[in-house]
Short mmCIF file of N, CA and C in Angstrom, two decimals:
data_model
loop_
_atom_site.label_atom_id
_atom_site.label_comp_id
_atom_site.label_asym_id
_atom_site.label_seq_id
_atom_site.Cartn_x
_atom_site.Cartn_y
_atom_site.Cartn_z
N UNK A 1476 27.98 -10.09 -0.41
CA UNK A 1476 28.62 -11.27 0.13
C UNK A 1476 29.24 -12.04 -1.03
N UNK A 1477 30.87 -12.29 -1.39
CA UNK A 1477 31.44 -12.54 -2.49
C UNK A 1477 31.02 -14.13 -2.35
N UNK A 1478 31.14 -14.83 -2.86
CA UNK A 1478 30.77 -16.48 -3.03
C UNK A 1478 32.43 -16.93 -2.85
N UNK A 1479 33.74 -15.96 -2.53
CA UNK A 1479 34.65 -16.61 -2.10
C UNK A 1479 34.95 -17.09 -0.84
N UNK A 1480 33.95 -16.14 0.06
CA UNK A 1480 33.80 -15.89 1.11
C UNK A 1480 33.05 -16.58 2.30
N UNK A 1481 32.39 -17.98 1.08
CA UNK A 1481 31.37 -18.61 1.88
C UNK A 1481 31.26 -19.56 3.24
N UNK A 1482 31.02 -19.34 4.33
CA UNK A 1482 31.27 -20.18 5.21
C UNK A 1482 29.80 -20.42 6.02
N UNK A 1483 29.94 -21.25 6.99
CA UNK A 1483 28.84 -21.87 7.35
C UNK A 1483 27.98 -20.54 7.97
N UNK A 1484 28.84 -19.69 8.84
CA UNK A 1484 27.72 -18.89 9.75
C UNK A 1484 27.14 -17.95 8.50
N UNK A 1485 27.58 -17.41 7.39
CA UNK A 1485 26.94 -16.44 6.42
C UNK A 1485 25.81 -17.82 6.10
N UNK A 1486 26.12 -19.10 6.08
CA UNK A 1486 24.79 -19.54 5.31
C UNK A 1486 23.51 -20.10 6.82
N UNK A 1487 23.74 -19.89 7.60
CA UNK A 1487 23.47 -19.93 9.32
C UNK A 1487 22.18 -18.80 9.00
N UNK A 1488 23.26 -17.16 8.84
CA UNK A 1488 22.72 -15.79 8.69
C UNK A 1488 21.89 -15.87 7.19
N UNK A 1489 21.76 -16.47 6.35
CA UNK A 1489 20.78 -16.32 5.45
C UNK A 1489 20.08 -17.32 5.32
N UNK A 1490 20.03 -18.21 6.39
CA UNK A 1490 18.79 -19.04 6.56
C UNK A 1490 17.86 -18.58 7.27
N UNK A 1491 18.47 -17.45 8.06
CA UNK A 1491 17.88 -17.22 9.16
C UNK A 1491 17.34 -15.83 8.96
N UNK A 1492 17.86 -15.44 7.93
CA UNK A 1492 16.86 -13.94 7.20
C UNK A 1492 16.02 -14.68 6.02
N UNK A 1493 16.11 -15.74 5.13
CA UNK A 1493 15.40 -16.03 4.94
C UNK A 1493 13.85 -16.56 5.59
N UNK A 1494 14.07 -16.90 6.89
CA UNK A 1494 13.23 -17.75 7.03
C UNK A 1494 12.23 -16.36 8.09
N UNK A 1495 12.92 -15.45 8.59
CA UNK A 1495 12.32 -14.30 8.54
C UNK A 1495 11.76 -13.28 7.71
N UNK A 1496 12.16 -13.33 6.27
CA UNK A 1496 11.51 -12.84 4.81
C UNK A 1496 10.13 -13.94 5.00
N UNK A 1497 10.09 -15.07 5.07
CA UNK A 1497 9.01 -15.99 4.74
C UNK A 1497 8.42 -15.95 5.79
N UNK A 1498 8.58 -15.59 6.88
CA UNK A 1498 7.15 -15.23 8.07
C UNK A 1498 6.61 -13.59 7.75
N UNK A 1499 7.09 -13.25 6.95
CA UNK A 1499 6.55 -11.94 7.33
C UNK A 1499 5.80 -12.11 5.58
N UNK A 1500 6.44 -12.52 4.75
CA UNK A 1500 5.76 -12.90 3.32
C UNK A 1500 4.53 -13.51 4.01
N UNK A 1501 4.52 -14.47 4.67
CA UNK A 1501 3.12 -15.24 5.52
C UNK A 1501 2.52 -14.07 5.53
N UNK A 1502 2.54 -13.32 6.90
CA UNK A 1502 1.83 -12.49 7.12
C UNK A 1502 1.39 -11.23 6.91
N UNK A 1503 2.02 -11.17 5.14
CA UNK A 1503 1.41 -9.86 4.30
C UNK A 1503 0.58 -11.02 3.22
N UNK A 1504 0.76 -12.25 3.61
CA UNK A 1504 -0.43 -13.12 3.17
C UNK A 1504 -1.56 -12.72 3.26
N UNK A 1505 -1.93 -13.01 4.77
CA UNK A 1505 -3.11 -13.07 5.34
C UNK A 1505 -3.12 -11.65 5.28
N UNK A 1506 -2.36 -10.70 5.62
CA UNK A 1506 -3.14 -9.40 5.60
C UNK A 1506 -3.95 -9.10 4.42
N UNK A 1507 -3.65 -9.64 3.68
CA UNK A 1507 -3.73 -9.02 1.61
C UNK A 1507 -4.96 -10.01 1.86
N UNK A 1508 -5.02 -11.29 2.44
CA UNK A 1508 -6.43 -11.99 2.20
C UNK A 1508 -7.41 -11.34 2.54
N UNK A 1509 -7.06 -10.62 4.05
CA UNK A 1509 -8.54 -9.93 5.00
C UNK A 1509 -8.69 -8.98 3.99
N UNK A 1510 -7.61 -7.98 3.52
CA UNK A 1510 -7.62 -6.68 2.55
C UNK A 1510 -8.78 -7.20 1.13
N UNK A 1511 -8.80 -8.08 0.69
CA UNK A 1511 -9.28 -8.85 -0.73
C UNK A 1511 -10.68 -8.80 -0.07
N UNK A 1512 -10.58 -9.54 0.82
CA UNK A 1512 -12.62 -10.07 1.68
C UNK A 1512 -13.06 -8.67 1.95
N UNK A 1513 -12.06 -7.51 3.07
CA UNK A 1513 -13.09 -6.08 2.43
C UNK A 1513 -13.33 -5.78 1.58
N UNK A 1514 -12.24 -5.82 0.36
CA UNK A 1514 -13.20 -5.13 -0.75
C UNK A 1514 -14.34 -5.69 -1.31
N UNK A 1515 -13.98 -7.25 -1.46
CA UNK A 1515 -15.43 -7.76 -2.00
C UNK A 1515 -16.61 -7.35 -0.82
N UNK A 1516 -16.59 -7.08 0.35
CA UNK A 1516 -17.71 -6.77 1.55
C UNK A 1516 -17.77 -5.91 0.94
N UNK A 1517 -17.07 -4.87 0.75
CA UNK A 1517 -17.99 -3.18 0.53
C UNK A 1517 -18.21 -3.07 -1.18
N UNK A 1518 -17.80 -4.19 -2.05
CA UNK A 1518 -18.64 -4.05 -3.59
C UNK A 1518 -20.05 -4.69 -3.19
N UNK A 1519 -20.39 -5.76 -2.24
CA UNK A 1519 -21.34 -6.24 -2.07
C UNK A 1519 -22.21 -4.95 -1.27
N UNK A 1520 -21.95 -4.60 -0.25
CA UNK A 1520 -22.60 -2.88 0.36
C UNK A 1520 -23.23 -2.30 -0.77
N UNK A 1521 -22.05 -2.00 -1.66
CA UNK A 1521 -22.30 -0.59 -2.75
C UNK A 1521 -22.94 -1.74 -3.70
N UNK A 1522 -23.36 -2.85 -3.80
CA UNK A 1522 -24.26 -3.26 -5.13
C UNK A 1522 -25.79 -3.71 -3.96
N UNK A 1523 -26.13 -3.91 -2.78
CA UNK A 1523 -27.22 -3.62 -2.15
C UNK A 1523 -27.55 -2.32 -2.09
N UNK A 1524 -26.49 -1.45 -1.82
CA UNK A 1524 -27.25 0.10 -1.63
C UNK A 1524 -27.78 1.05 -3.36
N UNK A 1525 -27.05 0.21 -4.32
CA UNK A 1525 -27.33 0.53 -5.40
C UNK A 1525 -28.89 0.13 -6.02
N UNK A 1526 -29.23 -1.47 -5.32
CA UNK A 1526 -30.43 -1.88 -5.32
C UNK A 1526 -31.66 -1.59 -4.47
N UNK A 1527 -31.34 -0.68 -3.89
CA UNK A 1527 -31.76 -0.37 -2.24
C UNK A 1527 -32.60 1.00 -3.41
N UNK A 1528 -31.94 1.76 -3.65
CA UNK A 1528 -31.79 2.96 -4.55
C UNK A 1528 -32.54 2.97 -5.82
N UNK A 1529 -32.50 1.76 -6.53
CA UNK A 1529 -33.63 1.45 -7.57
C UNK A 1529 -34.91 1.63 -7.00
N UNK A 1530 -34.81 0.36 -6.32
CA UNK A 1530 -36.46 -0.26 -5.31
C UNK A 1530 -37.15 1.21 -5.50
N UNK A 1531 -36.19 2.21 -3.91
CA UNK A 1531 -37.15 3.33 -3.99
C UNK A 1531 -37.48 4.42 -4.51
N UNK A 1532 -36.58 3.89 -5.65
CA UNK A 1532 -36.72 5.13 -7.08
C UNK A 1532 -38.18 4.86 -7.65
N UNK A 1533 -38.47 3.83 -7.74
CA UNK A 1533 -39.52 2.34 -8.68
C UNK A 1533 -40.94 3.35 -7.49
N UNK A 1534 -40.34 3.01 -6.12
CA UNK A 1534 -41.66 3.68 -5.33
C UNK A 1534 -42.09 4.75 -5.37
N UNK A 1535 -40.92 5.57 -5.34
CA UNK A 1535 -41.25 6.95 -5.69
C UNK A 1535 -41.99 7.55 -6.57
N UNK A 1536 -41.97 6.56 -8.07
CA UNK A 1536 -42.31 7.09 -9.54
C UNK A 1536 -43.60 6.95 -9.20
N UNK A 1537 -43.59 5.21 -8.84
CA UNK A 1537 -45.24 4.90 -8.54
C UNK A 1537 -46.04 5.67 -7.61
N UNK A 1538 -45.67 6.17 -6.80
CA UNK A 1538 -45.99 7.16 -5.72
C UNK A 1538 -46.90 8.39 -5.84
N UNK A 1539 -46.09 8.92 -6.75
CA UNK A 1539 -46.36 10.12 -7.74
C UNK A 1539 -47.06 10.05 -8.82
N UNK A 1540 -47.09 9.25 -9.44
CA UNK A 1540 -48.22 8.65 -10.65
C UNK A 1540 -49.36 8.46 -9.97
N UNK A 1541 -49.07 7.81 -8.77
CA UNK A 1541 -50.47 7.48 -8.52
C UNK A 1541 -51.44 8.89 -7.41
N UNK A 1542 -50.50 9.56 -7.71
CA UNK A 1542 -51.00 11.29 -6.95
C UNK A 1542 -50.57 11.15 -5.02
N UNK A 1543 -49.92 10.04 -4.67
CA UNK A 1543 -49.58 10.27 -3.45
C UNK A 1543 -49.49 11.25 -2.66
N UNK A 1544 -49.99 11.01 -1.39
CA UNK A 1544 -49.84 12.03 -0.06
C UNK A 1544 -48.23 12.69 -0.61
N UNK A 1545 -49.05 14.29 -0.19
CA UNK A 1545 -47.09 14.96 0.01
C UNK A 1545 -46.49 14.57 0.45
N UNK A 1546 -46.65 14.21 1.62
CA UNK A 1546 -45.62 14.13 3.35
C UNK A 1546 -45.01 12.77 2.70
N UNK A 1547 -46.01 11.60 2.17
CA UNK A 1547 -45.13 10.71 1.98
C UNK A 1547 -44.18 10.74 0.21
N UNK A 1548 -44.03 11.70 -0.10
CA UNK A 1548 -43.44 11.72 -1.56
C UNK A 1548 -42.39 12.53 -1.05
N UNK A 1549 -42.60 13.43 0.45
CA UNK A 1549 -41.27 14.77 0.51
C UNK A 1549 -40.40 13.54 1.51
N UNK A 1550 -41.49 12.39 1.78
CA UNK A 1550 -40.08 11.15 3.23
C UNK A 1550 -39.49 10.51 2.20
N UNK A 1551 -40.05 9.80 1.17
CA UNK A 1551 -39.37 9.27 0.28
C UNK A 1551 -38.31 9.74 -0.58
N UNK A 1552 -38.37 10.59 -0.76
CA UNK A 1552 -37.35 11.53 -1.47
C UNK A 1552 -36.06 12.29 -0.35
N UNK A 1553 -36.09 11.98 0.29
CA UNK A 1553 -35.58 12.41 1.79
C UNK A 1553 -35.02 11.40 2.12
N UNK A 1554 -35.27 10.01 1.99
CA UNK A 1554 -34.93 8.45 1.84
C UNK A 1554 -34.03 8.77 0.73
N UNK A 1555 -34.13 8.78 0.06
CA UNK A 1555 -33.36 8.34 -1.70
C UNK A 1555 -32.69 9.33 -1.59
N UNK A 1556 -32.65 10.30 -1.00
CA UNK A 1556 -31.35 11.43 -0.70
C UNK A 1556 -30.46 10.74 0.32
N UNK A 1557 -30.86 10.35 1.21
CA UNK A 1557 -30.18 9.78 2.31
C UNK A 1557 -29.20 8.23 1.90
N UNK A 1558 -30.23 7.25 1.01
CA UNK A 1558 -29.26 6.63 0.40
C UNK A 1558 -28.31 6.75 -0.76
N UNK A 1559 -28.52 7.86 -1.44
CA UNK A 1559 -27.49 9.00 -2.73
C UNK A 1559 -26.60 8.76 -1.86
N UNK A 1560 -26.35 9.71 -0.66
CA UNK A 1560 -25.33 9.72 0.51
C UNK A 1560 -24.52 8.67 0.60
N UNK A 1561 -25.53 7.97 1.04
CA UNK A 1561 -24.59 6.28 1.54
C UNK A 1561 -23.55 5.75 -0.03
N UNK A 1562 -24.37 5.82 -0.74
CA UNK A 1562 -23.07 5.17 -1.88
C UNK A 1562 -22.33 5.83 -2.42
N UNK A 1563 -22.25 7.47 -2.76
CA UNK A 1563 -21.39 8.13 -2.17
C UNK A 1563 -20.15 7.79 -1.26
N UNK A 1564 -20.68 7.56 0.14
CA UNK A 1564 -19.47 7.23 0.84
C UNK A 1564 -19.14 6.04 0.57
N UNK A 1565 -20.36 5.04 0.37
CA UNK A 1565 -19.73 3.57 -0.34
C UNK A 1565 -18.46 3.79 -1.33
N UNK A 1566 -18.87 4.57 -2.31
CA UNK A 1566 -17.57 4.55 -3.65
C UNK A 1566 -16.50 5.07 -2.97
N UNK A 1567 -16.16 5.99 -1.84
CA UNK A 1567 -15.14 6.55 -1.43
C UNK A 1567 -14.52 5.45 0.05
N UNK A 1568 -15.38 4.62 0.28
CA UNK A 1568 -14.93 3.51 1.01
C UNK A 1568 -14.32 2.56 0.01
N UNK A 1569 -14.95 2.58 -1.21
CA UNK A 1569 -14.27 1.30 -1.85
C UNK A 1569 -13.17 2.00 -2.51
N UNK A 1570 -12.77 3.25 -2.95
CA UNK A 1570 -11.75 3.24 -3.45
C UNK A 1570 -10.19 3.36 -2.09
N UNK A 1571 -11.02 3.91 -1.03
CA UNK A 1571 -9.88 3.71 0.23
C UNK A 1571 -9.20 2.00 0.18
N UNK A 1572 -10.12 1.40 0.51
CA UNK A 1572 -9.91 -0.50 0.51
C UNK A 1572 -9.12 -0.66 -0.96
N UNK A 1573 -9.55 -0.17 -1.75
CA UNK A 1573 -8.56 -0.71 -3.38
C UNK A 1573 -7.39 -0.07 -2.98
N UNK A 1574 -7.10 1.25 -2.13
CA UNK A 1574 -5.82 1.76 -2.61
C UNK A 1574 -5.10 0.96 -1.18
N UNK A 1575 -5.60 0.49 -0.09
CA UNK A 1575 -4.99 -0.35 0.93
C UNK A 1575 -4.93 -1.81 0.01
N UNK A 1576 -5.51 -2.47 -0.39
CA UNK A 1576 -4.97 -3.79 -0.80
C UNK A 1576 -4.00 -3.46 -2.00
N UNK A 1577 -4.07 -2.46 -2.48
CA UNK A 1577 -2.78 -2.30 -3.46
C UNK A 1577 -1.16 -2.10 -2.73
N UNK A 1578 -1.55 -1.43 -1.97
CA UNK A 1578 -0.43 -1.20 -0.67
C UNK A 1578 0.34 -2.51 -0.63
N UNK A 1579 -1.28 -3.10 -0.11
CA UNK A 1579 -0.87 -4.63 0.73
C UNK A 1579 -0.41 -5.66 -0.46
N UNK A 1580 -0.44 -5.69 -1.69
CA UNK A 1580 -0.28 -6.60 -2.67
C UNK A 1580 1.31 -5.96 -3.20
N UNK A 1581 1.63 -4.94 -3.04
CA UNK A 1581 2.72 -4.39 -3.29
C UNK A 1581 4.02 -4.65 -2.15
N UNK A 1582 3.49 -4.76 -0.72
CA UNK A 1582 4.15 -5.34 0.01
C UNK A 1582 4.31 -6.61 0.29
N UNK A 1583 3.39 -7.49 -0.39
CA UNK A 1583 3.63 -8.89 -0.27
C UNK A 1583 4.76 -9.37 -1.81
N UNK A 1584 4.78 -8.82 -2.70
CA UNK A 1584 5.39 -8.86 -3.73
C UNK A 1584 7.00 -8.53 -3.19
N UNK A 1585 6.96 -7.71 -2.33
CA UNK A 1585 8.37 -7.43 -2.15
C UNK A 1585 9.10 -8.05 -1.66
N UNK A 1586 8.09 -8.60 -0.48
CA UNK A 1586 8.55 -9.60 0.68
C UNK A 1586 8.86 -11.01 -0.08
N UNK A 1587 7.93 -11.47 -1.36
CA UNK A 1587 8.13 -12.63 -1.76
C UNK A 1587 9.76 -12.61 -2.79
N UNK A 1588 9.77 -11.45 -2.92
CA UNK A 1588 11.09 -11.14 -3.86
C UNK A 1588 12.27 -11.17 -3.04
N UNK A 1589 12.41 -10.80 -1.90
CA UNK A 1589 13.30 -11.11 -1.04
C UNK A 1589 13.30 -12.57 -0.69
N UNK A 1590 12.25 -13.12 -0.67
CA UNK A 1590 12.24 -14.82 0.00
C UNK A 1590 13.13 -15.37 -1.17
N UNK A 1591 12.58 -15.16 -2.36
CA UNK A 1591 13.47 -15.90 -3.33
C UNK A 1591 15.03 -15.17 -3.50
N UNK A 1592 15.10 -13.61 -3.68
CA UNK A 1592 16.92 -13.40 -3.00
C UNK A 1592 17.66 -14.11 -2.45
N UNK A 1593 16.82 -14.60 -1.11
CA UNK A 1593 17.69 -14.95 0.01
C UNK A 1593 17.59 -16.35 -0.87
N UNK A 1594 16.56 -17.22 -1.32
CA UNK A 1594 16.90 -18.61 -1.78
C UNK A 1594 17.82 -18.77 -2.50
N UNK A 1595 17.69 -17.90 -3.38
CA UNK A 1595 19.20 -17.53 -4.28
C UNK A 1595 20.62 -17.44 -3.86
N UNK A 1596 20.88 -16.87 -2.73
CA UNK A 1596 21.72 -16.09 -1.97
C UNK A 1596 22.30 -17.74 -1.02
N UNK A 1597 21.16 -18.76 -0.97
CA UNK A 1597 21.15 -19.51 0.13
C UNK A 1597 21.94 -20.33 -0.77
N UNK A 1598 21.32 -20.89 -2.26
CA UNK A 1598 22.03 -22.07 -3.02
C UNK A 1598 23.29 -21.44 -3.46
N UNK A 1599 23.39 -20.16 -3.65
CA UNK A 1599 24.73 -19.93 -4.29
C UNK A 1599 26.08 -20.36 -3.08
N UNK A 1600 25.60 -19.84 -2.24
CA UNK A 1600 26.64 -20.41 -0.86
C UNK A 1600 26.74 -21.51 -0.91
N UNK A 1601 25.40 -22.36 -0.97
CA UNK A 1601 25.61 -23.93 -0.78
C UNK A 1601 26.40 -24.46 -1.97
N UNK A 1602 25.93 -23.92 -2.79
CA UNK A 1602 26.98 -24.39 -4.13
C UNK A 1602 27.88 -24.47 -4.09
N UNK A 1603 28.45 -22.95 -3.81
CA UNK A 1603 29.78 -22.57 -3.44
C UNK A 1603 30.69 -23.44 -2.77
N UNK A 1604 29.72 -24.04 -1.15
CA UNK A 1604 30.56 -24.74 -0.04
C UNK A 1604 30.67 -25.79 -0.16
N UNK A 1605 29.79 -26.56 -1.50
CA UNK A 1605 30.01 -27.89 -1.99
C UNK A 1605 31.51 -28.02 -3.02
N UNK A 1606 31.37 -26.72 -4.15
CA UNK A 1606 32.62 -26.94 -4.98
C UNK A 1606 33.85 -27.07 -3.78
N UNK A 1607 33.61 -26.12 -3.10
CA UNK A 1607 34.99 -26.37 -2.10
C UNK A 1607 35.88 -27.32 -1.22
N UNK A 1608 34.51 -28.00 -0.97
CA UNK A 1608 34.88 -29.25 -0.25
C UNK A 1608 35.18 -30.37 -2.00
N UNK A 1609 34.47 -29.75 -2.76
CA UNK A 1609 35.21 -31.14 -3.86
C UNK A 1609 36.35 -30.35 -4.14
N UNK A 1610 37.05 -29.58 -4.51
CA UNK A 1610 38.28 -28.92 -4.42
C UNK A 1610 39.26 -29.45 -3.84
N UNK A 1611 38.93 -29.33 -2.59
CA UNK A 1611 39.66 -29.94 -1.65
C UNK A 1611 39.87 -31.59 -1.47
N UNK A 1612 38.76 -32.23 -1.83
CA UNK A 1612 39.12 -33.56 -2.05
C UNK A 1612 39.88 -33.83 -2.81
N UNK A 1613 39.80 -33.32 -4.54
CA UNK A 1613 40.11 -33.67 -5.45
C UNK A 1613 42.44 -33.30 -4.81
N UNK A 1614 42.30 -31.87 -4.44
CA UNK A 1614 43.63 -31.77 -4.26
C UNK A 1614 44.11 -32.66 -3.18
N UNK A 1615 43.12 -33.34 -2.07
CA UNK A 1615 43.92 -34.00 -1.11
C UNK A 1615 43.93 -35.43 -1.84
N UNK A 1616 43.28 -36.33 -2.86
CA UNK A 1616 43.51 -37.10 -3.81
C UNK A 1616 45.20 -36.78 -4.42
N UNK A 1617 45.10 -35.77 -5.30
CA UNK A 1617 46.32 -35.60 -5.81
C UNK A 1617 47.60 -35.10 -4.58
N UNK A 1618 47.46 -35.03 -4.35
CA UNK A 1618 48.66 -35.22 -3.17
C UNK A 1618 49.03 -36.92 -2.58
N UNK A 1619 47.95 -37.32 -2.67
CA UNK A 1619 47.80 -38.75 -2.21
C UNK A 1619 48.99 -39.76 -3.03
N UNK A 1620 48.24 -39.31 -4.60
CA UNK A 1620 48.78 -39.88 -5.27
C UNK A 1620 50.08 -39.93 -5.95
N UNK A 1621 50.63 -38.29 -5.18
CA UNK A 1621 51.60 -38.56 -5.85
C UNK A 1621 52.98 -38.71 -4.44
N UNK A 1622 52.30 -38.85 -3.41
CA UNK A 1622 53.31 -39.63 -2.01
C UNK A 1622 52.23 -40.92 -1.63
N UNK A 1623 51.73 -42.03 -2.35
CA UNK A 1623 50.92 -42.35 -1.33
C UNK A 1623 51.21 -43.59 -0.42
N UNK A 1624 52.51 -43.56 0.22
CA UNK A 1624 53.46 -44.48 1.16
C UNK A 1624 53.46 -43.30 2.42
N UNK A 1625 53.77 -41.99 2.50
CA UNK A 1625 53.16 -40.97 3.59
C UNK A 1625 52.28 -41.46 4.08
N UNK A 1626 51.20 -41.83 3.45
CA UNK A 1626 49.57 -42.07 3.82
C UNK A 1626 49.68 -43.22 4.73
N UNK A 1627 50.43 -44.24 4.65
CA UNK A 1627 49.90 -44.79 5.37
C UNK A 1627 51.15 -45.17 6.03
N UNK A 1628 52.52 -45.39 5.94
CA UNK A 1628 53.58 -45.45 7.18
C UNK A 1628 54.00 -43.82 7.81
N UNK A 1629 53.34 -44.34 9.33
CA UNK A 1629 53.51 -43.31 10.62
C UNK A 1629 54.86 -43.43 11.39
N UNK A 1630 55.67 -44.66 11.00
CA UNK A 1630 57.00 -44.58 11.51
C UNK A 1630 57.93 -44.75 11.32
N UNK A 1631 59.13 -44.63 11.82
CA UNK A 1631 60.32 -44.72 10.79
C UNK A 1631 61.08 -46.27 11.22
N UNK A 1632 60.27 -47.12 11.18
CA UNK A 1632 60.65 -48.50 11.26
C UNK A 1632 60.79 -49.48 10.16
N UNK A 1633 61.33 -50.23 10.17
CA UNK A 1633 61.35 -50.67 9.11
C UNK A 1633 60.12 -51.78 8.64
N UNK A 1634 59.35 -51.70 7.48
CA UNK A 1634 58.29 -52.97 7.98
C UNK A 1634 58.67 -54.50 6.66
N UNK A 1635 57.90 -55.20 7.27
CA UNK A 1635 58.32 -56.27 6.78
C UNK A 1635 57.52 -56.74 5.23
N UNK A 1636 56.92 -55.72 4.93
CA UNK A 1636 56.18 -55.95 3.73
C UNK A 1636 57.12 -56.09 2.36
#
């Protein structure tokens, strides 16, 4: 869009894609916020299941030191396999959520880069449609000044001034 070209409906049409860049910048807002609160939910998961995992490591040792029942040294260990598992899928849940809020932080970046385009896009027009109208003053001034009895007798009478 040349800046010679500027007229009201192009700045109409980029108010009006701007202001559609900035609802949707909004709402890769909030998406990227909920995206941020999972990941901290599932570092908090994977740092309970990590503590979960000590505890019955701690029981286990003691368990066995202290000559514990089989049955309960082959459940416990059967436990601590079962939570191995879980953080396992924890780390492969949290790196899914890091590579979605990267998504989502990459699409809000874009969207905000367009908001400011179009702001750009918006003042250069306005700029534009301001020099023009002083342009135009300034030349309807100099025209003024150099007939300025046109300006103000509308008839061909004679007046008494």
């Amino acid at each position: 869009m040349p800046p010679s070209q500027a007229i009201p409906q192009r700045i109409d049409v980029l108010k009006t894609l701007h202001a559609q860049a900035v609802e949707a910048g909004n709402q890769l807002a909030v998406d990227l916020k909920q995206s941020q609160s999972l990941h901290q939910q599932s570092l908090d998961k994977m740092q309970n299941l990590q503590t979960y995992a000590q505890q019955y490591r701690r029981q286990l040792q003691e368990l066995e030191a202290e000559g514990g029942a089989w049955s309960k040294v082959r459940d416990l260990r059967s436990f601590i396999a079962k939570v191995d598992a879980a953080l396992v899928a924890q780390q492969a849940e949290i790196a899914r959520v890091e590579a979605r809020r990267a998504e989502k932080t990459q699409a809000w970046t874009a969207a905000r880069q367009r908001e400011k385009a179009y702001e750009l896009l918006l003042a250069q027009q306005q700029v534009f449609v301001k020099t023009a109208a002083q342009k135009q003053a300034q030349h309807e001034l100099q025209e003024w000044g150099l007939n300025p009895q046109s300006q103000f007798v509308t008839t061909t009478q004679p007046t008494r001034f």
